[in-house]
Amino acid sequence: MANIQARSPYIIEVDEVGQTGSKIEIFLWNGSGAAPASPTYTLSKLAPSLTNTANYYNIAPYVREYIDNTVNPNVYNTVGQTDYDSYTNVRIKRYELTLSGYNLLDTVDYYGWNGFGYYEQGTNPNNDKYFLDQKTYYYWYDPSAVLSTDIYKRAGFLTLQVPIGGSIRYTNLVTGAIINAGFGTGTFQDIYRVRPTWYADGNKLEVLSSVSAVLATYYFRPVNECRYDVITVDFINKYGAWQREFMFKASYDSLDVKTNTYQLMQSSLMNYSTAEGNFKEFNVNGRQTIKVNTGSVNEDFKENLTQMSLSERILLNGYPVTMKTRSFDRVKVINKKDINYTIEFEMAYETINNII
């Protein structure tokens, strides 16, 4: 089944010879259960004319309502079902309208994700079954880390659509040791990027078919940063899945305080206290910003940064942020040998708790 990237339009076309109109029924549900008995939404249109009969429906806004990327599972030593709120099941029934009424044309099932396609990909892009670009990634290796509790020192995980009868193969990048692992039950799985006992070495991760053909390949390499405080960034990437990156070099915190003032009426016009002041502040609160540096990165890191900047859900060491750096040069190594990006984030909440 195709994956719908619901941040881009997903167009359903109904164009049958002689139709006077059409409708589609949209069924949406989370979890592994059956589809609801009644459609979640029903959309209908009349044909523009007898010679121009095509109807088009953009179902993406309806699909997005059933996707919630609130929880990052932070998988590090298990292979398990992807959180059901991270995607939704979609069933589309298409009908043509004729003089005799509505006739069912077909029923098609999809999966909906909070991802997007690029303009260059055209209409209804399908971003593959492996929800991370295939290339090399670098993670923070801290020899003193206790991965069971130091959740932001974990290498992250890969979300994918399980190949029928497939498996996972890990290859140690230092010793060459190979370990195979299987998938659990469920259509989508979160699998750890690096075996917990291989954090010092790193590994190659391969997704294999039922006949051991390689379907996807990733490399995960450790970086031992002993000087700076490493910042862990989790975000929803273009596939609609969680992706983890690390900012290895210097970071800077700042606080921007905003307030309103009014002119204060003195307690006594004839004999007021000079300690009262003539102005008073109210609604005093602040927003923290954090400026980070990636350290030296490969040229292809610009794609990671592009997806991060376009993401609507970003966590910095587990706290929600928005990205203040909205423009950056997509540097080519031919122009600059040592590529480092400086990125500024703003916390997505005020410093003083004002939640009511």
Short mmCIF file of N, CA, C and O in Angstrom, two decimals, residues 296-339:
data_model
loop_
_atom_site.label_atom_id
_atom_site.label_comp_id
_atom_site.label_asym_id
_atom_site.label_seq_id
_atom_site.Cartn_x
_atom_site.Cartn_y
_atom_site.Cartn_z
N SER A 296 32.05 19.74 12.10
CA SER A 296 32.32 19.42 10.69
C SER A 296 31.38 18.32 10.21
O SER A 296 31.28 17.26 10.84
N VAL A 297 30.70 18.58 9.11
CA VAL A 297 29.73 17.62 8.57
C VAL A 297 30.00 17.39 7.09
O VAL A 297 30.68 18.17 6.42
N ASN A 298 29.45 16.29 6.59
CA ASN A 298 29.53 15.99 5.17
C ASN A 298 28.61 16.91 4.38
O ASN A 298 27.67 17.51 4.93
N GLU A 299 28.87 17.02 3.10
CA GLU A 299 28.05 17.88 2.25
C GLU A 299 26.58 17.47 2.28
O GLU A 299 25.68 18.32 2.24
N ASP A 300 26.31 16.16 2.37
CA ASP A 300 24.92 15.72 2.32
C ASP A 300 24.13 16.03 3.61
O ASP A 300 22.93 15.79 3.67
N PHE A 301 24.80 16.61 4.62
CA PHE A 301 24.09 17.01 5.82
C PHE A 301 23.10 18.13 5.52
O PHE A 301 22.15 18.35 6.29
N LYS A 302 23.29 18.84 4.43
CA LYS A 302 22.36 19.92 4.09
C LYS A 302 20.94 19.41 3.90
O LYS A 302 19.97 20.13 4.16
N GLU A 303 20.80 18.15 3.48
CA GLU A 303 19.46 17.58 3.34
C GLU A 303 18.86 17.32 4.72
O GLU A 303 17.66 17.55 4.93
N ASN A 304 19.67 16.84 5.68
CA ASN A 304 19.18 16.66 7.04
C ASN A 304 18.68 17.99 7.60
O ASN A 304 17.62 18.07 8.22
N LEU A 305 19.47 19.05 7.35
CA LEU A 305 19.13 20.37 7.87
C LEU A 305 17.89 20.93 7.16
O LEU A 305 17.07 21.62 7.78
N THR A 306 17.75 20.63 5.88
CA THR A 306 16.56 21.08 5.15
C THR A 306 15.30 20.47 5.75
O THR A 306 14.31 21.16 5.99
N GLN A 307 15.34 19.16 6.00
CA GLN A 307 14.18 18.50 6.58
C GLN A 307 13.90 19.00 7.99
O GLN A 307 12.74 19.15 8.39
N MET A 308 14.96 19.28 8.75
CA MET A 308 14.79 19.81 10.09
C MET A 308 14.13 21.18 10.06
O MET A 308 13.21 21.48 10.84
N SER A 309 14.58 22.05 9.17
CA SER A 309 14.04 23.40 9.11
C SER A 309 12.60 23.42 8.63
O SER A 309 11.85 24.36 8.94
N LEU A 310 12.19 22.41 7.88
CA LEU A 310 10.82 22.32 7.38
C LEU A 310 9.90 21.53 8.32
O LEU A 310 8.70 21.42 8.06
N SER A 311 10.48 21.00 9.38
CA SER A 311 9.70 20.18 10.31
C SER A 311 8.79 21.05 11.17
O SER A 311 9.13 22.18 11.54
N GLU A 312 7.63 20.50 11.53
CA GLU A 312 6.70 21.18 12.43
C GLU A 312 6.80 20.64 13.86
O GLU A 312 6.07 21.11 14.75
N ARG A 313 7.70 19.69 14.08
CA ARG A 313 7.83 19.09 15.41
C ARG A 313 9.31 18.82 15.67
O ARG A 313 9.91 17.94 15.05
N ILE A 314 9.91 19.62 16.57
CA ILE A 314 11.33 19.51 16.89
C ILE A 314 11.49 19.48 18.40
O ILE A 314 10.86 20.27 19.12
N LEU A 315 12.34 18.58 18.88
CA LEU A 315 12.67 18.49 20.30
C LEU A 315 14.16 18.71 20.48
O LEU A 315 14.97 18.14 19.74
N LEU A 316 14.53 19.51 21.47
CA LEU A 316 15.93 19.76 21.80
C LEU A 316 16.16 19.19 23.20
O LEU A 316 15.63 19.71 24.18
N ASN A 317 16.93 18.10 23.26
CA ASN A 317 17.10 17.38 24.54
C ASN A 317 15.76 17.10 25.19
O ASN A 317 15.60 17.18 26.41
N GLY A 318 14.78 16.77 24.36
CA GLY A 318 13.47 16.38 24.86
C GLY A 318 12.47 17.51 25.03
O GLY A 318 11.30 17.25 25.33
N TYR A 319 12.89 18.77 24.86
CA TYR A 319 11.99 19.91 25.04
C TYR A 319 11.59 20.48 23.68
O TYR A 319 12.42 20.59 22.77
N PRO A 320 10.32 20.89 23.54
CA PRO A 320 9.85 21.39 22.25
C PRO A 320 10.46 22.75 21.91
O PRO A 320 10.54 23.63 22.76
N VAL A 321 10.87 22.89 20.65
CA VAL A 321 11.46 24.14 20.19
C VAL A 321 10.93 24.47 18.80
O VAL A 321 10.35 23.62 18.12
N THR A 322 11.14 25.71 18.42
CA THR A 322 10.94 26.12 17.03
C THR A 322 12.29 26.57 16.50
O THR A 322 13.17 26.99 17.26
N MET A 323 12.46 26.50 15.22
CA MET A 323 13.74 26.81 14.60
C MET A 323 13.74 28.26 14.15
O MET A 323 12.96 28.67 13.29
N LYS A 324 14.60 29.08 14.77
CA LYS A 324 14.68 30.49 14.41
C LYS A 324 15.50 30.70 13.15
O LYS A 324 15.27 31.65 12.40
N THR A 325 16.45 29.82 12.90
CA THR A 325 17.28 29.93 11.69
C THR A 325 16.49 29.37 10.53
O THR A 325 16.42 28.15 10.33
N ARG A 326 15.87 30.24 9.78
CA ARG A 326 15.00 29.81 8.69
C ARG A 326 15.67 29.94 7.33
O ARG A 326 15.06 29.61 6.31
N SER A 327 16.88 30.43 7.29
CA SER A 327 17.60 30.50 6.02
C SER A 327 19.06 30.12 6.27
O SER A 327 19.63 30.48 7.30
N PHE A 328 19.63 29.37 5.36
CA PHE A 328 21.03 28.95 5.48
C PHE A 328 21.54 28.59 4.09
O PHE A 328 20.78 28.25 3.18
N ASP A 329 22.84 28.68 3.93
CA ASP A 329 23.47 28.31 2.67
C ASP A 329 23.65 26.79 2.63
O ASP A 329 24.21 26.20 3.56
N ARG A 330 23.17 26.18 1.58
CA ARG A 330 23.35 24.74 1.40
C ARG A 330 24.75 24.52 0.80
O ARG A 330 24.92 24.45 -0.41
N VAL A 331 25.73 24.42 1.68
CA VAL A 331 27.13 24.50 1.31
C VAL A 331 27.57 23.27 0.52
O VAL A 331 27.22 22.14 0.84
N LYS A 332 28.38 23.53 -0.51
CA LYS A 332 29.00 22.46 -1.29
C LYS A 332 30.47 22.36 -0.90
O LYS A 332 31.15 23.37 -0.69
N VAL A 333 30.96 21.14 -0.81
CA VAL A 333 32.34 20.94 -0.37
C VAL A 333 33.34 21.52 -1.37
O VAL A 333 34.46 21.89 -1.00
N ILE A 334 32.94 21.68 -2.63
CA ILE A 334 33.83 22.27 -3.62
C ILE A 334 34.07 23.75 -3.32
O ILE A 334 35.10 24.32 -3.71
N ASN A 335 33.13 24.37 -2.61
CA ASN A 335 33.25 25.79 -2.26
C ASN A 335 33.85 26.00 -0.87
O ASN A 335 34.45 27.05 -0.61
N LYS A 336 33.66 25.02 0.02
CA LYS A 336 34.13 25.16 1.39
C LYS A 336 34.51 23.79 1.91
O LYS A 336 33.65 22.91 2.04
N LYS A 337 35.77 23.60 2.26
CA LYS A 337 36.24 22.28 2.64
C LYS A 337 35.71 21.83 3.99
O LYS A 337 35.36 20.67 4.19
N ASP A 338 35.67 22.75 4.96
CA ASP A 338 35.20 22.41 6.30
C ASP A 338 33.80 23.01 6.49
O ASP A 338 33.65 24.22 6.64
N ILE A 339 32.78 22.16 6.46
CA ILE A 339 31.39 22.62 6.53
C ILE A 339 30.89 22.53 7.96
O ILE A 339 30.91 21.46 8.58
#
